[in-house]
Amino acid sequence: MMPAPVTKKILVVSGKRKTAIARAVVKPGMGRIRINNIPLEIYEPEIARLKILEPLIEAGEEVWKELDINVDVRGGGFMGQAEAARMAIARALVKWTKSAALKSAFLRLDRTLLAGDPRRKEPKKYGGPGARARDQKSYR
Amino acid sequence: MSSEKQWPEEWYKRYLLFGKWSFEGIEVKDPGLKRYICLRPVIVPHSMGRHEHDRFAKAEVNIVERLVNQLMRPGMNAGKKARAIKFVKNAFEIIHLQTGRNPIEVLVRAIENAAPCEDTTRIMYGGIVYHQAVDISPQRRVDLALRWIAEGARMASFSNPKTFEECLAEEIILAANKDLKSYAIQRRNELERIALHAR
């Protein structure tokens, strides 16, 4: 029987962006990061992969090489999902390490990594095809 | 405004554009454009920008991203930033192959060369329209340079077997060399010539 790690077990952290919601499950491991069961190394499209990689690069390998992170993303488009995933990962790393230095590093890099981006799609209203666009009207 | 803001040292090592090109050691030689060409190290030129309400905020958007944004134009490419980023990525590869220099540096040189200094404006004076030469603000100089580079690349690749990436790379290289074959340089010279006459 392996003695379970005493202090840190499993962390569940979430991140959001637009309509995408990401849930990151962090546990001790060997640096495996999966997004919806796809390893980050082969996650497509590439710009989404690089976006998700950013908090990991900022944190440094020694932080995440001893963790396994499973991210589950639902909703939104590929870029919204990527932003939600990176936010979940960044928050998870801060929560795991409890490091104020890492937190301030993330905030300096990109505030939305921890704070989130509150912008949402503006609802469409009647009288037009979109949120602000109105139907054409004619006078005669 | 970005002013002479320095980015943390370690960012230059950590954040290479497309994981390849470093922003280190790239300087804007034109003192006027210095504050308007942002060389913040980024991996992906995709910032989910929140700058439309702030007058000078676009000066703080990375210069490569600003080029990417210029490539998205209505037609087949509207709103397709992923596609535009791919174009720039491939074009940068080509630039590096052809010149052996850091493509970001080549782009900065191109913008400096393509940025016009003088423009004309219409002035109504006693019922007669005069054209008066005016200086262009540095922000607009960067905007125009980027727009012309993108426009030139688009026009060059239209009904041409060359790919868009090749045309974009060629346009940037030509502009960086102040070559008169570059569309952006032609536009700049034309505008400045008109302004000279209206002085």
Short mmCIF file of C-alpha atoms in Angstrom, two decimals:
data_model
loop_
_atom_site.label_atom_id
_atom_site.label_comp_id
_atom_site.label_asym_id
_atom_site.label_seq_id
_atom_site.Cartn_x
_atom_site.Cartn_y
_atom_site.Cartn_z
CA MET A 1 0.00 0.00 0.00
CA MET A 2 1.37 3.34 -1.07
CA PRO A 3 1.00 6.03 1.52
CA ALA A 4 -1.03 8.80 -0.02
CA PRO A 5 0.59 12.24 -0.12
CA VAL A 6 -0.40 13.88 3.08
CA THR A 7 -0.62 17.56 2.26
CA LYS A 8 -1.78 17.80 -1.34
CA LYS A 9 -4.23 15.53 -3.03
CA ILE A 10 -6.44 16.70 -5.82
CA LEU A 11 -7.50 20.17 -6.82
CA VAL A 12 -10.41 21.11 -9.04
CA VAL A 13 -10.28 24.60 -10.49
CA SER A 14 -12.39 26.22 -13.16
CA GLY A 15 -11.90 28.91 -15.76
CA LYS A 16 -14.33 30.63 -18.06
CA ARG A 17 -14.26 32.65 -21.22
CA LYS A 18 -17.28 33.67 -23.28
CA THR A 19 -19.48 30.58 -23.18
CA ALA A 20 -16.67 28.10 -22.63
CA ILE A 21 -16.20 26.58 -19.19
CA ALA A 22 -13.05 24.65 -18.33
CA ARG A 23 -12.54 22.43 -15.32
CA ALA A 24 -8.98 21.53 -14.44
CA VAL A 25 -8.25 18.57 -12.20
CA VAL A 26 -4.77 18.71 -10.74
CA LYS A 27 -3.01 15.83 -9.05
CA PRO A 28 0.59 14.79 -8.45
CA GLY A 29 2.02 13.16 -11.54
CA MET A 30 4.65 13.63 -14.17
CA GLY A 31 3.71 16.63 -16.23
CA ARG A 32 0.93 15.16 -18.31
CA ILE A 33 -1.51 17.77 -19.45
CA ARG A 34 -4.65 16.79 -21.25
CA ILE A 35 -7.38 18.91 -22.74
CA ASN A 36 -10.56 16.89 -23.20
CA ASN A 37 -8.38 13.77 -23.04
CA ILE A 38 -6.11 15.04 -25.80
CA PRO A 39 -2.47 15.55 -24.77
CA LEU A 40 -1.55 19.21 -24.97
CA GLU A 41 1.41 18.42 -27.24
CA ILE A 42 -0.88 17.43 -30.09
CA TYR A 43 -3.79 19.72 -29.32
CA GLU A 44 -5.07 21.49 -32.41
CA PRO A 45 -5.36 24.21 -33.64
CA GLU A 46 -1.86 25.36 -33.00
CA ILE A 47 -2.70 28.89 -31.84
CA ALA A 48 -4.98 27.41 -29.19
CA ARG A 49 -2.19 25.09 -28.05
CA LEU A 50 0.31 27.92 -27.76
CA LYS A 51 -2.22 29.99 -25.85
CA ILE A 52 -2.72 27.20 -23.32
CA LEU A 53 1.04 26.74 -23.09
CA GLU A 54 1.60 30.32 -21.97
CA PRO A 55 0.86 29.98 -18.22
CA LEU A 56 2.91 26.80 -18.17
CA ILE A 57 5.92 28.53 -19.70
CA GLU A 58 5.56 31.41 -17.27
CA ALA A 59 5.36 29.06 -14.28
CA GLY A 60 8.40 27.12 -15.39
CA GLU A 61 8.85 23.39 -15.92
CA GLU A 62 9.75 22.59 -12.34
CA VAL A 63 6.26 23.57 -11.25
CA TRP A 64 4.14 21.55 -13.63
CA LYS A 65 6.46 18.63 -14.35
CA GLU A 66 5.36 17.00 -11.13
CA LEU A 67 1.68 17.48 -11.77
CA ASP A 68 -0.92 15.90 -13.96
CA ILE A 69 -3.54 18.30 -15.19
CA ASN A 70 -6.73 17.13 -16.82
CA VAL A 71 -8.80 19.86 -18.33
CA ASP A 72 -12.37 19.38 -19.41
CA VAL A 73 -13.69 22.18 -21.62
CA ARG A 74 -17.28 22.56 -22.71
CA GLY A 75 -19.04 25.14 -24.80
CA GLY A 76 -17.79 28.02 -26.87
CA GLY A 77 -15.50 28.02 -29.87
CA PHE A 78 -11.93 26.82 -30.08
CA MET A 79 -10.39 30.10 -28.99
CA GLY A 80 -12.82 30.56 -26.11
CA GLN A 81 -12.08 27.03 -25.01
CA ALA A 82 -8.36 27.68 -25.17
CA GLU A 83 -8.68 30.83 -23.08
CA ALA A 84 -10.88 29.02 -20.56
CA ALA A 85 -8.40 26.16 -20.37
CA ARG A 86 -5.38 28.42 -19.84
CA MET A 87 -7.24 30.32 -17.19
CA ALA A 88 -8.13 27.09 -15.38
CA ILE A 89 -4.51 25.92 -15.59
CA ALA A 90 -3.12 29.23 -14.36
CA ARG A 91 -5.52 29.33 -11.45
CA ALA A 92 -4.78 25.72 -10.63
CA LEU A 93 -1.03 26.33 -10.57
CA VAL A 94 -1.43 29.33 -8.28
CA LYS A 95 -3.72 27.41 -5.98
CA TRP A 96 -1.45 24.40 -5.95
CA THR A 97 1.80 26.21 -5.26
CA LYS A 98 0.24 28.88 -3.05
CA SER A 99 3.00 31.09 -4.38
CA ALA A 100 2.49 34.83 -4.34
CA ALA A 101 5.37 35.27 -6.78
CA LEU A 102 3.67 33.07 -9.35
CA LYS A 103 0.43 34.93 -8.86
CA SER A 104 2.01 38.32 -9.45
CA ALA A 105 3.91 36.92 -12.44
CA PHE A 106 0.64 35.77 -13.98
CA LEU A 107 -1.02 39.08 -13.26
CA ARG A 108 1.80 40.95 -14.90
CA LEU A 109 1.74 38.70 -17.94
CA ASP A 110 -1.98 38.82 -18.50
CA ARG A 111 -4.49 39.86 -15.91
CA THR A 112 -7.26 37.80 -17.43
CA LEU A 113 -5.32 34.63 -16.61
CA LEU A 114 -6.54 34.88 -13.03
CA ALA A 115 -9.16 37.59 -13.08
CA GLY A 116 -11.12 36.36 -16.07
CA ASP A 117 -12.66 38.28 -18.89
CA PRO A 118 -16.20 39.37 -18.05
CA ARG A 119 -17.21 40.18 -21.63
CA ARG A 120 -20.08 38.11 -22.97
CA LYS A 121 -22.00 38.09 -26.20
CA GLU A 122 -24.54 40.86 -26.22
CA PRO A 123 -28.06 39.49 -26.66
CA LYS A 124 -29.87 40.09 -29.88
CA LYS A 125 -32.91 42.35 -29.66
CA TYR A 126 -36.05 42.47 -31.77
CA GLY A 127 -36.25 44.96 -34.60
CA GLY A 128 -32.97 43.99 -36.15
CA PRO A 129 -30.72 41.15 -37.16
CA GLY A 130 -28.26 41.60 -34.30
CA ALA A 131 -27.54 43.17 -30.95
CA ARG A 132 -27.11 46.66 -32.34
CA ALA A 133 -27.90 46.38 -36.05
CA ARG A 134 -31.43 47.45 -36.88
CA ASP A 135 -33.66 46.50 -39.78
CA GLN A 136 -33.63 48.91 -42.68
CA LYS A 137 -36.61 51.23 -42.80
CA SER A 138 -37.97 53.12 -45.73
CA TYR A 139 -39.99 56.28 -45.74
CA ARG A 140 -41.86 55.78 -48.94
CA MET B 1 0.59 54.83 -23.88
CA SER B 2 3.40 52.39 -24.14
CA SER B 3 6.21 54.98 -24.09
CA GLU B 4 9.60 53.49 -23.34
CA LYS B 5 8.21 50.67 -21.31
CA GLN B 6 10.62 47.80 -20.91
CA TRP B 7 9.42 44.26 -20.72
CA PRO B 8 10.88 41.94 -18.10
CA GLU B 9 14.16 40.39 -19.19
CA GLU B 10 13.02 36.81 -18.83
CA TRP B 11 10.09 37.34 -21.18
CA TYR B 12 12.46 37.64 -24.10
CA LYS B 13 13.74 34.16 -23.47
CA ARG B 14 10.42 32.60 -22.62
CA TYR B 15 8.17 34.10 -25.21
CA LEU B 16 9.33 33.60 -28.74
CA LEU B 17 6.91 34.43 -31.50
CA PHE B 18 5.50 31.14 -32.82
CA GLY B 19 8.04 29.53 -30.49
CA LYS B 20 10.76 30.62 -32.86
CA TRP B 21 11.47 34.30 -33.33
CA SER B 22 12.86 36.36 -30.52
CA PHE B 23 11.90 39.94 -29.83
CA GLU B 24 15.24 40.52 -28.19
CA GLY B 25 17.45 43.27 -29.51
CA ILE B 26 14.94 44.62 -31.99
CA GLU B 27 14.83 48.37 -31.94
CA VAL B 28 12.70 50.91 -33.66
CA LYS B 29 15.12 53.27 -35.33
CA ASP B 30 12.55 55.93 -36.13
CA PRO B 31 12.22 57.93 -32.89
CA GLY B 32 8.72 59.07 -33.80
CA LEU B 33 7.40 55.58 -34.26
CA LYS B 34 9.06 54.20 -31.19
CA ARG B 35 6.09 54.54 -28.93
CA TYR B 36 3.68 53.19 -31.48
CA ILE B 37 5.40 49.97 -32.43
CA CYS B 38 4.89 47.56 -29.61
CA LEU B 39 7.47 44.81 -29.34
CA ARG B 40 6.05 43.05 -26.34
CA PRO B 41 7.19 39.43 -26.46
CA VAL B 42 4.29 37.12 -27.28
CA ILE B 43 3.98 33.56 -28.49
CA VAL B 44 0.78 33.92 -30.46
CA PRO B 45 -0.19 37.27 -31.93
CA HIS B 46 -3.70 36.87 -30.62
CA SER B 47 -4.50 38.96 -27.57
CA MET B 48 -8.28 38.73 -27.41
CA GLY B 49 -7.82 42.47 -27.51
CA ARG B 50 -9.76 44.82 -25.32
CA HIS B 51 -8.57 48.07 -26.72
CA GLU B 52 -11.28 49.50 -28.93
CA HIS B 53 -12.43 52.11 -26.41
CA ASP B 54 -9.04 53.47 -25.52
CA ARG B 55 -7.55 56.02 -27.85
CA PHE B 56 -3.92 54.96 -27.71
CA ALA B 57 -4.41 51.38 -26.67
CA LYS B 58 -3.76 50.03 -30.13
CA ALA B 59 -0.22 51.30 -29.81
CA GLU B 60 0.23 48.69 -27.12
CA VAL B 61 -0.97 45.84 -29.27
CA ASN B 62 1.94 43.80 -30.51
CA ILE B 63 3.05 44.92 -33.94
CA VAL B 64 2.80 41.44 -35.42
CA GLU B 65 -0.75 41.15 -34.19
CA ARG B 66 -1.56 44.47 -35.79
CA LEU B 67 -0.29 43.11 -39.09
CA VAL B 68 -2.39 39.99 -38.60
CA ASN B 69 -5.45 42.12 -37.98
CA GLN B 70 -4.84 44.01 -41.21
CA LEU B 71 -4.94 40.77 -43.17
CA MET B 72 -8.50 39.98 -42.14
CA ARG B 73 -10.58 41.72 -44.72
CA PRO B 74 -14.16 41.12 -45.83
CA GLY B 75 -14.46 38.59 -48.54
CA MET B 76 -12.97 35.25 -47.83
CA ASN B 77 -10.93 36.18 -44.78
CA ALA B 78 -13.22 38.24 -42.58
CA GLY B 79 -12.96 37.21 -38.97
CA LYS B 80 -10.56 34.38 -39.66
CA LYS B 81 -7.77 35.29 -37.35
CA ALA B 82 -6.44 31.76 -37.12
CA ARG B 83 -6.01 31.79 -40.86
CA ALA B 84 -4.38 35.21 -40.86
CA ILE B 85 -1.93 34.10 -38.18
CA LYS B 86 -0.99 31.11 -40.29
CA PHE B 87 -0.32 33.40 -43.24
CA VAL B 88 1.98 35.58 -41.18
CA LYS B 89 3.72 32.57 -39.70
CA ASN B 90 4.49 31.12 -43.11
CA ALA B 91 5.46 34.51 -44.49
CA PHE B 92 7.91 34.95 -41.62
CA GLU B 93 9.46 31.59 -42.45
CA ILE B 94 9.92 32.70 -46.04
CA ILE B 95 11.40 36.02 -44.96
CA HIS B 96 13.89 34.23 -42.77
CA LEU B 97 14.84 31.86 -45.57
CA GLN B 98 15.34 34.65 -48.06
CA THR B 99 17.10 37.21 -45.91
CA GLY B 100 18.52 35.19 -43.04
CA ARG B 101 17.42 37.89 -40.64
CA ASN B 102 14.92 37.91 -37.83
CA PRO B 103 11.57 38.43 -39.60
CA ILE B 104 10.28 40.64 -36.81
CA GLU B 105 13.18 42.98 -37.41
CA VAL B 106 12.51 42.93 -41.15
CA LEU B 107 8.89 43.81 -40.46
CA VAL B 108 9.86 46.73 -38.25
CA ARG B 109 12.23 48.05 -40.92
CA ALA B 110 9.47 47.66 -43.50
CA ILE B 111 7.04 49.65 -41.40
CA GLU B 112 9.58 52.40 -40.85
CA ASN B 113 10.23 52.63 -44.56
CA ALA B 114 6.59 52.47 -45.57
CA ALA B 115 5.37 55.00 -43.01
CA PRO B 116 4.65 58.32 -44.73
CA CYS B 117 5.64 61.59 -43.08
CA GLU B 118 3.43 64.06 -44.85
CA ASP B 119 -0.10 64.09 -46.14
CA THR B 120 -2.43 66.67 -47.58
CA THR B 121 -5.70 67.90 -46.27
CA ARG B 122 -8.48 69.88 -47.88
CA ILE B 123 -8.96 73.40 -46.67
CA MET B 124 -11.85 75.56 -47.85
CA TYR B 125 -10.72 79.15 -47.92
CA GLY B 126 -12.98 81.77 -49.44
CA GLY B 127 -14.91 79.16 -51.38
CA ILE B 128 -11.82 77.74 -52.98
CA VAL B 129 -10.45 74.35 -52.04
CA TYR B 130 -6.78 74.34 -51.15
CA HIS B 131 -4.68 71.34 -50.43
CA GLN B 132 -2.49 71.94 -47.47
CA ALA B 133 0.45 69.73 -46.57
CA VAL B 134 0.29 68.42 -43.03
CA ASP B 135 2.40 66.16 -40.86
CA ILE B 136 0.99 62.77 -40.05
CA SER B 137 0.70 61.62 -36.49
CA PRO B 138 2.95 58.69 -35.64
CA GLN B 139 -0.01 56.47 -34.82
CA ARG B 140 -1.47 57.04 -38.25
CA ARG B 141 1.91 56.51 -39.89
CA VAL B 142 2.07 53.02 -38.42
CA ASP B 143 -1.54 52.37 -39.38
CA LEU B 144 -0.99 53.43 -42.97
CA ALA B 145 2.23 51.47 -43.31
CA LEU B 146 0.60 48.28 -42.06
CA ARG B 147 -2.45 48.80 -44.23
CA TRP B 148 -0.40 49.34 -47.36
CA ILE B 149 1.79 46.34 -46.72
CA ALA B 150 -1.29 44.17 -46.29
CA GLU B 151 -3.00 45.76 -49.29
CA GLY B 152 0.04 45.32 -51.48
CA ALA B 153 0.35 41.67 -50.57
CA ARG B 154 -3.32 41.10 -51.23
CA MET B 155 -3.24 42.80 -54.60
CA ALA B 156 -0.08 40.97 -55.61
CA SER B 157 -1.53 37.57 -54.86
CA PHE B 158 -4.83 38.23 -56.59
CA SER B 159 -5.16 36.06 -59.73
CA ASN B 160 -1.57 35.01 -59.29
CA PRO B 161 -0.35 31.44 -58.84
CA LYS B 162 1.91 32.64 -56.03
CA THR B 163 0.54 31.97 -52.59
CA PHE B 164 -0.50 34.81 -50.37
CA GLU B 165 2.27 33.99 -47.93
CA GLU B 166 4.91 34.44 -50.62
CA CYS B 167 3.43 37.75 -51.69
CA LEU B 168 3.29 39.00 -48.13
CA ALA B 169 6.88 37.96 -47.50
CA GLU B 170 8.02 39.60 -50.71
CA GLU B 171 6.17 42.82 -49.93
CA ILE B 172 7.70 43.01 -46.45
CA ILE B 173 11.20 42.30 -47.72
CA LEU B 174 10.90 44.87 -50.52
CA ALA B 175 9.57 47.49 -48.14
CA ALA B 176 12.34 46.74 -45.67
CA ASN B 177 14.87 47.33 -48.45
CA LYS B 178 13.15 50.55 -49.51
CA ASP B 179 12.67 48.96 -52.91
CA LEU B 180 10.47 50.92 -55.27
CA LYS B 181 8.82 47.72 -56.41
CA SER B 182 7.06 47.55 -53.08
CA TYR B 183 3.47 48.73 -53.19
CA ALA B 184 3.73 50.28 -49.72
CA ILE B 185 6.81 52.28 -50.66
CA GLN B 186 5.15 53.44 -53.88
CA ARG B 187 2.14 54.64 -51.96
CA ARG B 188 4.34 56.40 -49.47
CA ASN B 189 6.35 58.17 -52.13
CA GLU B 190 3.22 59.19 -54.01
CA LEU B 191 1.61 60.64 -50.92
CA GLU B 192 4.73 62.53 -49.96
CA ARG B 193 5.18 63.82 -53.50
CA ILE B 194 1.66 65.24 -53.50
CA ALA B 195 2.28 66.74 -50.09
CA LEU B 196 5.49 68.31 -51.30
CA HIS B 197 3.66 70.05 -54.10
CA ALA B 198 0.99 71.33 -51.77
CA ARG B 199 3.40 72.83 -49.31
#
